[in-house]
Coordinates of C-alpha atoms in Angstrom, one line a residue:
X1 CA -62.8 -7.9 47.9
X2 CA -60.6 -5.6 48.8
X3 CA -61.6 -2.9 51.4
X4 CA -58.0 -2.1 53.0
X5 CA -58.0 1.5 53.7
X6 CA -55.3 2.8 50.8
X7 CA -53.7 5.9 52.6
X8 CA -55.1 10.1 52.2
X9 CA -58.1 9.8 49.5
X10 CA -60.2 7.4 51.8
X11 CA -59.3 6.7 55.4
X12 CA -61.0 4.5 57.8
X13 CA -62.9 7.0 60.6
X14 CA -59.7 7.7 63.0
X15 CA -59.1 5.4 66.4
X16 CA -58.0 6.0 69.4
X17 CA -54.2 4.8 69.3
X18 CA -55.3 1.7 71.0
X19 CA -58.5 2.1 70.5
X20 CA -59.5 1.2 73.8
X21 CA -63.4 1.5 74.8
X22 CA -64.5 2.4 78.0
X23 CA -65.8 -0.6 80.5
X24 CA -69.5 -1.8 81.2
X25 CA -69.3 -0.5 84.9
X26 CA -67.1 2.6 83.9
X27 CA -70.3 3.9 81.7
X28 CA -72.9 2.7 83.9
X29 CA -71.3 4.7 87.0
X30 CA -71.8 7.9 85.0
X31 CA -74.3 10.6 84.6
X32 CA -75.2 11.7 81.4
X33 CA -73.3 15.3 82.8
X34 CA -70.2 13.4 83.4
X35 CA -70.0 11.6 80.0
X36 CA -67.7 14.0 78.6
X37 CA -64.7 12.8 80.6
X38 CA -65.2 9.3 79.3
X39 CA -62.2 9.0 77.8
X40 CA -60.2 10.9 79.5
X41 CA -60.8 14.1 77.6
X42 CA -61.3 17.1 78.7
X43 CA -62.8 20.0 76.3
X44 CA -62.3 23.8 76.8
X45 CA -63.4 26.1 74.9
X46 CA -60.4 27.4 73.7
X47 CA -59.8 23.6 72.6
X48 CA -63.0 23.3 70.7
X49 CA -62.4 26.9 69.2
X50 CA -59.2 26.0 68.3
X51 CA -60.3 22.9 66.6
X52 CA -63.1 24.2 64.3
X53 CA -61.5 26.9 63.4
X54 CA -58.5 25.2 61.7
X55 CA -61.1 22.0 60.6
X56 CA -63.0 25.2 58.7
X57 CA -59.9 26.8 57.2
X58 CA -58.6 23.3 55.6
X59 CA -61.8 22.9 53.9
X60 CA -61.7 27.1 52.3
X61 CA -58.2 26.2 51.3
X62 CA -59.3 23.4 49.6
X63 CA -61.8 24.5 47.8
X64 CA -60.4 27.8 47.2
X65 CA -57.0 26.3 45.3
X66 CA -59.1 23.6 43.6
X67 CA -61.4 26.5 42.3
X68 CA -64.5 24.8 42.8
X69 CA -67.6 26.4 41.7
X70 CA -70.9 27.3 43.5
X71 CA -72.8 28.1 40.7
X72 CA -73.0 28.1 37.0
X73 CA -75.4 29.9 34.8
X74 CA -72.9 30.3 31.5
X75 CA -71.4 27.5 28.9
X76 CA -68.4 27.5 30.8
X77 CA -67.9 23.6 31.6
X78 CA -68.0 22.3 35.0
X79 CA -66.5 18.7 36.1
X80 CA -66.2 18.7 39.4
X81 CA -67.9 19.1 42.7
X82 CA -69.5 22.2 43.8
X83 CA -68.9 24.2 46.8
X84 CA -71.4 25.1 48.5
X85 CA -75.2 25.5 48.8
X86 CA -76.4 28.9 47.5
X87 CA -76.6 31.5 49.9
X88 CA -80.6 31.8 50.4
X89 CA -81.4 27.6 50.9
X90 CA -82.1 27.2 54.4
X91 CA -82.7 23.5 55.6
X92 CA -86.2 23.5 56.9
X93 CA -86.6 23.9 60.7
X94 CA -87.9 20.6 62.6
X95 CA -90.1 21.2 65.4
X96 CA -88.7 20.8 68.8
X97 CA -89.3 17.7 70.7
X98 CA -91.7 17.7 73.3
X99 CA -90.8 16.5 77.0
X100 CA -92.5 13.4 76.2
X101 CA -89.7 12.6 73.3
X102 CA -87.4 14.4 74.9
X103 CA -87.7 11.7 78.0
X104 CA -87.2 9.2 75.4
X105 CA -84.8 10.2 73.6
X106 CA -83.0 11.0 77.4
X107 CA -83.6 7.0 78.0
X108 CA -82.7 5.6 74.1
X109 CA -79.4 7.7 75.1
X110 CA -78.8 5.9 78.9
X111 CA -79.3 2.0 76.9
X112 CA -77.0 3.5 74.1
X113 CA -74.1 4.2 77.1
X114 CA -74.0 1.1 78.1
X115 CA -72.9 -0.5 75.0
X116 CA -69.3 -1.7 75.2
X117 CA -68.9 -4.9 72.9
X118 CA -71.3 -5.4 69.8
X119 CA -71.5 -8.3 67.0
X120 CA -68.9 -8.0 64.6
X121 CA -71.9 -9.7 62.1
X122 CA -75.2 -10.3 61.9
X123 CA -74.7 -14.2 62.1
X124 CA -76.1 -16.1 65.2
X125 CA -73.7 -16.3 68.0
X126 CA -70.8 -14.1 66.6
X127 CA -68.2 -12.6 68.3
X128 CA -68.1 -9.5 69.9
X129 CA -65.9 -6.7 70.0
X130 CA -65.6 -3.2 71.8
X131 CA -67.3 -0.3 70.2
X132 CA -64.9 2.1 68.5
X133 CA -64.5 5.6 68.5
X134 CA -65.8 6.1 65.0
X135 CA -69.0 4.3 65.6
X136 CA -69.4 6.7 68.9
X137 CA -68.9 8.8 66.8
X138 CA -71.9 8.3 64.1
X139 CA -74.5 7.7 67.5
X140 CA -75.0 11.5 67.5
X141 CA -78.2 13.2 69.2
X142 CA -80.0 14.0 66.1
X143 CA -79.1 10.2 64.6
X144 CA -80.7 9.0 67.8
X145 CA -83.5 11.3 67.1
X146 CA -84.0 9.7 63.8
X147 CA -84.3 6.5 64.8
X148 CA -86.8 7.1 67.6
X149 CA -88.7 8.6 64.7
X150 CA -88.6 5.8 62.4
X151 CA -90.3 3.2 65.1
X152 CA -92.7 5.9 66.3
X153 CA -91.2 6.7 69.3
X154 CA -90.9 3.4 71.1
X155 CA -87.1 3.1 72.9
X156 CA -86.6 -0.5 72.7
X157 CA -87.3 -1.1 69.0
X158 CA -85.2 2.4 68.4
X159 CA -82.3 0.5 70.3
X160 CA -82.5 -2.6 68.3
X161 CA -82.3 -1.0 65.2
X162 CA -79.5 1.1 65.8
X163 CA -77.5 -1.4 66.9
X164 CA -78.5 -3.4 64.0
X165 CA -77.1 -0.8 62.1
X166 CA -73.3 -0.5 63.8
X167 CA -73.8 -4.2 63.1
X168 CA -74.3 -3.7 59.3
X169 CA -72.0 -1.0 59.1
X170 CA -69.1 -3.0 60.3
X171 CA -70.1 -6.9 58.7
X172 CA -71.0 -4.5 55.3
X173 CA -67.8 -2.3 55.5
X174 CA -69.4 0.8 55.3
X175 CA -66.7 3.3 57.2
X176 CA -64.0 0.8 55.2
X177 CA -64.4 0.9 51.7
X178 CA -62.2 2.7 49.4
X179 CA -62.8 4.9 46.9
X180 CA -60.0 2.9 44.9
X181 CA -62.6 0.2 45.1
X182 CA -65.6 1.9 44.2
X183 CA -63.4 3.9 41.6
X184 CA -64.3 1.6 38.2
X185 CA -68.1 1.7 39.3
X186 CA -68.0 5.5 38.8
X187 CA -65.6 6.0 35.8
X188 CA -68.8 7.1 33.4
X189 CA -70.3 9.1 35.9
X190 CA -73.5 7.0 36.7
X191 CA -73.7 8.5 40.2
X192 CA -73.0 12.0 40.9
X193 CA -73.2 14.8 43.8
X194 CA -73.6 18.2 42.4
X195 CA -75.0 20.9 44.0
X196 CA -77.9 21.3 46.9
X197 CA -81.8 21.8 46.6
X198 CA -83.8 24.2 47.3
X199 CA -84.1 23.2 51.3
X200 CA -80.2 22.9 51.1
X201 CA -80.4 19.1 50.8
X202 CA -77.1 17.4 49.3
X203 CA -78.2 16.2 45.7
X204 CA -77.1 12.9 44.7
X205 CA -77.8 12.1 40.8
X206 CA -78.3 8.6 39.9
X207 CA -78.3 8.0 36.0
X208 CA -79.0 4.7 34.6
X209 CA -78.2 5.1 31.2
X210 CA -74.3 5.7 32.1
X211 CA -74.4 2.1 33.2
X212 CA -70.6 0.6 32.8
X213 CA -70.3 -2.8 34.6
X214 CA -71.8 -6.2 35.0
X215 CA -74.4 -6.5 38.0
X216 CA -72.5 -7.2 41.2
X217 CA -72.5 -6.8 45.0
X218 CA -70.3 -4.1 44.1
X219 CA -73.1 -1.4 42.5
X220 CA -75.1 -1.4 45.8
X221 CA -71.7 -1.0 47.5
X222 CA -71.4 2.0 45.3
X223 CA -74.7 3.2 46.0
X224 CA -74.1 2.6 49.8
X225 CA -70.4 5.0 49.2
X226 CA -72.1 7.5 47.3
X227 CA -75.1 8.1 50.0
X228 CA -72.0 8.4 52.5
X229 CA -70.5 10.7 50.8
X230 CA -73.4 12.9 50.3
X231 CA -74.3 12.9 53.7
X232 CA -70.4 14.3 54.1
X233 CA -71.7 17.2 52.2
X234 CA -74.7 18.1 53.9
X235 CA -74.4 21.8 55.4
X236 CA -74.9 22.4 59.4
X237 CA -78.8 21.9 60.3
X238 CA -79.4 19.3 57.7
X239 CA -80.5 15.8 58.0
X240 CA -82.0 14.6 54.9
X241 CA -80.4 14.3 50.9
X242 CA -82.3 14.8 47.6
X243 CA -82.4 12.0 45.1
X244 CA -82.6 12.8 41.2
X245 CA -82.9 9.7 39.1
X246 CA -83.2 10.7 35.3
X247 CA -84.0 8.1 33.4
X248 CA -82.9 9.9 29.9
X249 CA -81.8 7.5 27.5
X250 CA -82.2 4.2 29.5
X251 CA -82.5 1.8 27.4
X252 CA -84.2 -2.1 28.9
X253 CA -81.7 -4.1 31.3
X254 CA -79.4 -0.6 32.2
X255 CA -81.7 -0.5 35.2
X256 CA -81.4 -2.4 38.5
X257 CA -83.3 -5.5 38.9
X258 CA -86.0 -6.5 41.0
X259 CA -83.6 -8.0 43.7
X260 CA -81.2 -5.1 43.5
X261 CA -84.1 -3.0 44.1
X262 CA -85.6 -5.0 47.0
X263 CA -81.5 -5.0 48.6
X264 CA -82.0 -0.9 48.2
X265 CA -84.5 -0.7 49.7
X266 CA -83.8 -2.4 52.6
X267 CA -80.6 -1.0 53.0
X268 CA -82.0 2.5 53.1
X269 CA -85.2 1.9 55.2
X270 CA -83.3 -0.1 57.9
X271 CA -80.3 1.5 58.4
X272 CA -80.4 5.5 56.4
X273 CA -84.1 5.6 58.8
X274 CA -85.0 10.0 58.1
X275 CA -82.0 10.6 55.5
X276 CA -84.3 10.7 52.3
X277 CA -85.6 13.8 51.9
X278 CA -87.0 14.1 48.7
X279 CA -86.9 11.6 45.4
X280 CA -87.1 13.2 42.1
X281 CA -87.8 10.9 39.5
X282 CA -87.9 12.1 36.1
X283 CA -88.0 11.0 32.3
X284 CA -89.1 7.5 33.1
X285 CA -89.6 5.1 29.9
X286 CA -91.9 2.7 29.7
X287 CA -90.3 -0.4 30.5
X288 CA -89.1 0.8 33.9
X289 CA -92.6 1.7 35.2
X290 CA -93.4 -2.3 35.4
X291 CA -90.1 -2.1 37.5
X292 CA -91.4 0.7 40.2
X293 CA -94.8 -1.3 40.0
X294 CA -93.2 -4.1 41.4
X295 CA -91.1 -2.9 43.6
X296 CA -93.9 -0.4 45.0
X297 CA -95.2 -2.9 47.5
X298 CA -91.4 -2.7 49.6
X299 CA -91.4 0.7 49.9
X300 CA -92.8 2.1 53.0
X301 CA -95.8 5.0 53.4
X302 CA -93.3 7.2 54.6
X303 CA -90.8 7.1 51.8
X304 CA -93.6 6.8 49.1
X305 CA -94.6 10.1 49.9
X306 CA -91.5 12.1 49.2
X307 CA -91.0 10.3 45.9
X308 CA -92.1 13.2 43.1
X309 CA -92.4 11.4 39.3
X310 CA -91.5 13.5 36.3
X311 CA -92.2 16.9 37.9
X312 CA -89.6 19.5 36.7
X313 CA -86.4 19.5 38.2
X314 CA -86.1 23.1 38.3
X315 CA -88.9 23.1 41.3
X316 CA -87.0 21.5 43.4
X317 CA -83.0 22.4 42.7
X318 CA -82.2 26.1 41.7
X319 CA -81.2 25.8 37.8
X320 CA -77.7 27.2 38.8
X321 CA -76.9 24.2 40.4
X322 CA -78.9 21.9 38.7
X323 CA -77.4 20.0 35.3
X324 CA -78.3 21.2 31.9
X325 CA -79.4 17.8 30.9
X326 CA -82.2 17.9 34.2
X327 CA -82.6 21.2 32.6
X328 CA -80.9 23.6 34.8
X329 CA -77.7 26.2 33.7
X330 CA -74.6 23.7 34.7
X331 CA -72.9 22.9 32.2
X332 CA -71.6 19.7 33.6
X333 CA -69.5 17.3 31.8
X334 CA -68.4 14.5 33.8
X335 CA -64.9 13.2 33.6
X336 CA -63.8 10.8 35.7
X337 CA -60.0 11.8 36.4
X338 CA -61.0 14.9 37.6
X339 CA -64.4 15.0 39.4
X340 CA -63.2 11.6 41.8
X341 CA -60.5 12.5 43.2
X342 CA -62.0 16.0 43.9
X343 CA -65.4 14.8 45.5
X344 CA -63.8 12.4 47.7
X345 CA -60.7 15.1 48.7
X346 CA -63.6 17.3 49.4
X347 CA -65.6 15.0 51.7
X348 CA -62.4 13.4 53.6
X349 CA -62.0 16.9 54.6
X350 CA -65.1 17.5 55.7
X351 CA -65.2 14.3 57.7
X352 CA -62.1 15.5 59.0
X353 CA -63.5 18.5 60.2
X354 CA -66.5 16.8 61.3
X355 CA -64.4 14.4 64.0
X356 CA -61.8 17.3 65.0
X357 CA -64.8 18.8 66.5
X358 CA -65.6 15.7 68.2
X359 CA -62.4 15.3 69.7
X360 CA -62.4 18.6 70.3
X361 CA -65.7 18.8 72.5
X362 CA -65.2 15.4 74.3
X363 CA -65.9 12.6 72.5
X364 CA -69.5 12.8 73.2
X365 CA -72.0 9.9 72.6
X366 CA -74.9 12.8 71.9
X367 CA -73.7 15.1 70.4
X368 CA -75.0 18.1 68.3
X369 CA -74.5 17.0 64.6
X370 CA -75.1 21.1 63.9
X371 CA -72.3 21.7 66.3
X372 CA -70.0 18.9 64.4
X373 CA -70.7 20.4 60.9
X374 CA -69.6 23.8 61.7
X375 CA -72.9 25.4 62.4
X376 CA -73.6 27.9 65.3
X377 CA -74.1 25.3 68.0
X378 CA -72.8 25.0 71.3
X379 CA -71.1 21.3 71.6
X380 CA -73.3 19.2 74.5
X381 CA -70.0 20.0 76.8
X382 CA -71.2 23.6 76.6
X383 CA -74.8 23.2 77.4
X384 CA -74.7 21.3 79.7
X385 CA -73.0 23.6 82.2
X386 CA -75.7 26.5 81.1

């Protein structure tokens, strides 16, 4: 299997040059107010200015040469990505956390400092190896957040599953993969991100009737690319992506089996905890309701309940970024040569972006995901001296 990163279109996340973590009693000695000089770094804010505003400037270029649309409403034919969200989605506002989780989340943040070597796999008694910077990186505030979320607040089980994740990520190759290797998966378009809903969520179709290869590892590894990538395009102050599954012109067997769906679902609830925001599920035949009947049983409370079945599509995504065949006004026509290369262009610039204002800040275990995707948010540097 072949997961060797293959040069611009897909790169592993960046390394220091040696890639050298910080030691146990180095972190331990610190105070949460002295993290930022963990690696040596030391953020101004002419330094993190600096950075986002040329992160920001690569990504307009981009799409500004590549013409990307941000809206359709016409005939005229559209085969790649979109832009942007519309102008008047907002992501909707979470509550802020109470002392109580804010304690928490303050102690879930102190265990998560004191990692410096994790399991390179899940198997019993494998071999460690220090954290890098990418997976620093992912262990923002608000992912913390999510996980505390997902085991109702209680620190140690938040801890175990996060780092049951940066185990998974790394034994499943998650910040590795290529879009190379995912490429033949996609070639009729089966997945697809196009445009944002109506809370500004990323919208990833899934359409099983454009199935195009034998069942394999490889189309949950596709699944697990194509939710990355979608969380590359979510816009500052979002957390969560919309699923639209149409079901148009499936016919029996072009949809995943009970196992696949079982692999799914684990993979989502264990280690994408908060990320689903909304499922749209539309134009379902026959023959795959004895599939969601049986795969009802795995899904947890929480998920079940933002799974919508055939309601109109137009409800949830504004028809002028919603596909004419889910009955919006884009005329999309997917062709492979062009919409690839252009999605995943688009989101290794935004990833770029995204750790430039990292690096930028500090480095920062904690910090402000609204901050890293170009929103207006102080980096943690910042507020802390406030």
């Amino acid at each position: 299997m072949d997961r060797k990163d293959s040069g611009d279109d897909f790169k592993t996340p960046p390394q220091a040059a040696a890639d050298v973590p910080a030691t146990a009693a180095g972190i331990e000695n610190l105070s949460l107010n002295q993290h930022s000089q963990l690696d040596g770094t030391s953020a101004s804010k002419t330094t993190i200015a600096s950075g986002t505003n040329q992160a920001v400037k690569r990504v307009e270029t981009y799409t500004s040469d590549l013409n990307l649309p941000i809206s359709s409403t016409d005939a005229t034919v559209v085969n790649t990505p979109l832009a942007k969200p519309l102008d008047n989605v907002k992501p909707v506002t979470r509550p802020p956390p109470t002392a109580d989780q804010l304690t928490k989340y303050d102690t879930l943040l102190a265990k998560v400092l004191k990692w410096t070597e994790i399991p390179e796999s899940s198997a019993k008694g494998a071999k460690q190896s220090p954290i890098r910077e990418y997976e620093r990186m992912f262990l923002t505030r608000e992912c913390l957040f999510r996980y505390l979320r997902a085991t109702t607040w209680k620190v140690d089980q938040a801890e175990t599953r996060l780092l049951n994740t940066l185990v998974w990520r790394r034994e499943y190759g998650t910040d590795s993969r290529t879009s190379e290797y995912i490429s033949i998966e996609n070639e009729t378009g089966k997945q697809v991100i196009l445009g944002w809903d109506i809370n500004g969520r990323p919208v990833q179709y899934l359409r099983p009737s454009k199935q195009n290869t034998e069942r394999s590892d490889r189309q949950i590894e596709h699944l697990v690319y194509m939710l990355e990538r979608t969380i590359d395009l979510m816009p500052p102050g979002q957390e969560t992506l919309a699923l639209l599954i149409n079901f148009a012109e499936t016919k029996a067997g072009q949809g995943a089996t009970l196992q696949q769906g079982k692999q799914t679902l684990n993979i989502l609830q264990n280690h994408y905890p908060e990320r689903l925001g909304r499922a749209l599920v539309g134009n379902v035949p026959w023959v795959i309701w004895g599939f969601f009947k049986m795969i009802t049983p795995f899904i947890d409370p929480v998920t079940k309940e933002k799974i919508k079945f055939n309601e109109d599509f137009g409800l949830h995504v504004p028809r002028e970024q919603l596909m004419k065949e889910a009955k919006g006004s884009v005329n999309f026509q997917y062709d492979h040569a062009t919409y690839w290369p252009a999605l995943n262009k688009l989101c290794e610039l935004k990833r770029n972006a995204f750790r430039e204002r990292w690096e930028a800040a500090g480095k920062r275990i904690g910090e402000y995901e609204m901050y890293l995707r170009g929103g207006e948010q102080k980096p943690l540097i910042e507020v802390e001296k406030e």
